[in-house]
Coordinates of C-alpha atoms in Angstrom, one line a residue:
Q1 CA 0.0 -0.1 0.1
K2 CA 2.8 2.6 1.1
A3 CA 4.5 1.9 -2.4
R4 CA 1.4 2.8 -4.3
G5 CA 0.9 5.9 -2.3
R6 CA 4.5 7.0 -2.9
S7 CA 4.3 6.2 -6.6
R8 CA 1.2 8.3 -6.9
I9 CA 2.8 11.2 -5.4
S10 CA 5.8 10.9 -7.4
V11 CA 3.6 10.8 -10.7
V12 CA 1.7 13.9 -9.7
L13 CA 5.0 15.7 -8.9
V14 CA 6.4 14.7 -12.2
F15 CA 3.1 15.6 -14.3
A16 CA 2.9 19.0 -12.6
P17 CA 5.9 20.5 -14.4
I18 CA 5.0 18.7 -17.6
A19 CA 1.4 20.3 -17.4
M20 CA 2.8 23.7 -16.5
A21 CA 5.2 23.5 -19.3
A22 CA 2.5 22.6 -21.7
L23 CA 0.3 25.4 -20.5
A24 CA 3.3 27.9 -21.0
A25 CA 3.7 26.5 -24.6
K26 CA 0.0 26.8 -25.4
K27 CA 0.0 30.4 -24.0
K28 CA 2.8 31.3 -26.0
E29 CA 1.3 29.7 -29.2
W30 CA -1.9 31.6 -28.5
T31 CA -0.1 35.0 -27.9
A32 CA 1.8 34.6 -31.0
C33 CA -1.4 33.9 -32.9
L34 CA -3.1 37.1 -31.4
A35 CA 0.0 39.0 -32.4
T36 CA -0.7 38.1 -36.2
S37 CA -4.6 38.5 -36.0
N38 CA -4.7 42.0 -36.8
G39 CA -6.7 42.9 -33.5
M40 CA -9.3 40.0 -34.2
P41 CA -9.0 37.6 -31.4
G42 CA -11.7 35.2 -32.9
R43 CA -9.1 34.2 -35.5
C44 CA -7.4 32.4 -32.6
E45 CA -10.6 30.9 -31.3
K46 CA -9.5 27.3 -31.4
L47 CA -6.1 27.9 -29.5
E48 CA -8.0 30.1 -27.2
K49 CA -10.5 27.2 -26.2
E50 CA -7.6 24.7 -25.8
L51 CA -5.8 27.2 -23.4
A52 CA -8.9 28.0 -21.6
S53 CA -9.3 24.1 -21.0
M54 CA -5.8 23.7 -20.1
S55 CA -5.8 26.6 -17.6
K56 CA -9.0 25.5 -15.9
S57 CA -7.7 22.0 -15.4
S58 CA -4.4 23.3 -14.0
G59 CA -6.0 26.2 -11.7
V60 CA -3.9 28.7 -13.4
D61 CA -5.5 31.9 -14.5
C62 CA -3.9 32.8 -18.0
C63 CA -6.0 36.1 -18.5
I64 CA -8.0 35.0 -21.4
A65 CA -11.1 37.1 -21.0
E66 CA -9.0 40.2 -20.0
T67 CA -6.6 39.8 -23.1
V68 CA -9.8 39.3 -25.5
G69 CA -11.8 42.0 -23.7
L70 CA -8.9 44.4 -24.0
M71 CA -8.3 43.6 -27.4
K72 CA -12.0 44.2 -28.5
C73 CA -12.3 47.4 -26.6
T74 CA -9.2 48.9 -28.3
A75 CA -10.3 47.6 -31.7
G76 CA -13.7 48.7 -31.6
S77 CA -15.9 51.8 -31.2
S78 CA -16.0 51.3 -27.5
R79 CA -12.4 52.6 -27.3
T80 CA -13.6 56.3 -27.2
H81 CA -14.4 55.7 -23.5
G82 CA -10.7 55.0 -23.0
C83 CA -10.7 51.4 -22.2
A84 CA -9.8 52.1 -18.6
A85 CA -11.8 49.2 -17.1
E86 CA -10.2 46.7 -19.6
F87 CA -6.5 48.0 -18.9
L88 CA -7.1 47.7 -15.4
A89 CA -8.3 44.3 -15.6
M90 CA -5.5 43.3 -17.6
R91 CA -3.0 44.8 -15.4
E92 CA -4.6 43.4 -12.2
C93 CA -4.8 39.8 -13.9
N94 CA -1.2 39.7 -14.8
R95 CA 0.4 41.0 -11.3
S96 CA 2.8 38.1 -10.2
G97 CA 1.4 38.2 -6.8
G98 CA -2.2 38.1 -7.8
K99 CA -4.9 40.8 -8.1
E100 CA -4.5 43.6 -5.7
L101 CA -7.7 45.6 -6.8
A102 CA -11.2 44.1 -7.7
S103 CA -13.9 45.9 -9.5
G104 CA -17.1 46.7 -7.5
A105 CA -20.8 46.2 -8.7
D106 CA -21.0 50.0 -9.1
G107 CA -18.1 50.7 -11.1
S108 CA -15.7 51.5 -8.0
Y109 CA -12.7 49.5 -7.3
E110 CA -11.6 47.9 -3.9
V111 CA -8.5 46.6 -2.3
V112 CA -8.5 42.8 -2.5
H113 CA -8.8 41.2 0.9
G114 CA -5.2 40.2 2.2
K115 CA -3.5 42.9 0.0
S116 CA -4.1 45.9 1.9
S117 CA -0.4 45.8 3.3
A118 CA 0.7 46.8 -0.1
F119 CA -1.4 50.2 0.2
S120 CA -1.3 53.3 2.4
S121 CA -4.2 53.8 4.6
T122 CA -5.7 56.3 2.4
A123 CA -5.8 53.9 -0.6
A124 CA -9.3 52.6 0.1
S125 CA -10.8 56.0 -0.3
L126 CA -8.9 56.6 -3.6
V127 CA -9.9 53.3 -5.3
S128 CA -13.4 53.4 -4.2
A129 CA -13.9 56.3 -6.5
V130 CA -15.7 55.9 -9.7
V131 CA -14.1 57.2 -13.0
P132 CA -15.9 60.2 -14.2
K133 CA -17.4 60.1 -17.7
R134 CA -15.0 61.3 -20.4
S135 CA -16.5 64.2 -22.5
L136 CA -15.2 67.3 -23.8
Q137 CA -17.0 69.3 -21.1
S138 CA -15.4 67.5 -18.3
M139 CA -12.1 67.9 -19.9
V140 CA -12.6 71.6 -20.3
D141 CA -13.9 72.0 -16.8
F142 CA -10.9 69.9 -15.2
G143 CA -8.6 72.2 -17.3
G144 CA -10.2 75.4 -16.0
E145 CA -10.0 74.2 -12.4
Y146 CA -6.4 73.0 -12.8
A147 CA -5.6 76.5 -14.3
K148 CA -7.4 78.1 -11.4
S149 CA -5.5 76.0 -8.9
L150 CA -2.1 77.3 -10.6
G151 CA -3.3 80.9 -10.3
I152 CA -4.1 81.2 -14.1
A153 CA -7.2 83.1 -14.6
P154 CA -9.8 82.0 -17.2
G155 CA -9.0 83.3 -20.7
E156 CA -5.2 84.0 -19.7
V157 CA -2.4 82.1 -21.6
R158 CA 0.9 81.4 -20.1
F159 CA 4.0 79.8 -21.8

């Protein structure tokens, strides 16, 4: 019985690095496909599904949804809003130590449980703010407020 138990453990220990190497190779293949897809991730759908399956079975997040979401946003008309949520999702997914910020239901962000030591005590109030709507008027208003904070009067030009 003990010999069987040991052999199972050694099979798992040998299989894990092989599975990780196969996953890394598949991700590299998918990434190469995306690089030549002219911004159309659908062209790599077969590889994406294979990678998703391998990722799920190994318990490793390969940031597939975040990658595809960012590519679709930057290639489509939705890029006019800046793709901030997609960029943030991609950045957080690719952190080596795991996600530090999570998106809330109301569009704000919060520090992930267990990651607060990486932030100052004021971080929670900063990330809980909702990103303002992007428009010409909001940019003009911000520019006016910023100029005022620098002591520049409305209509005044300084170089």
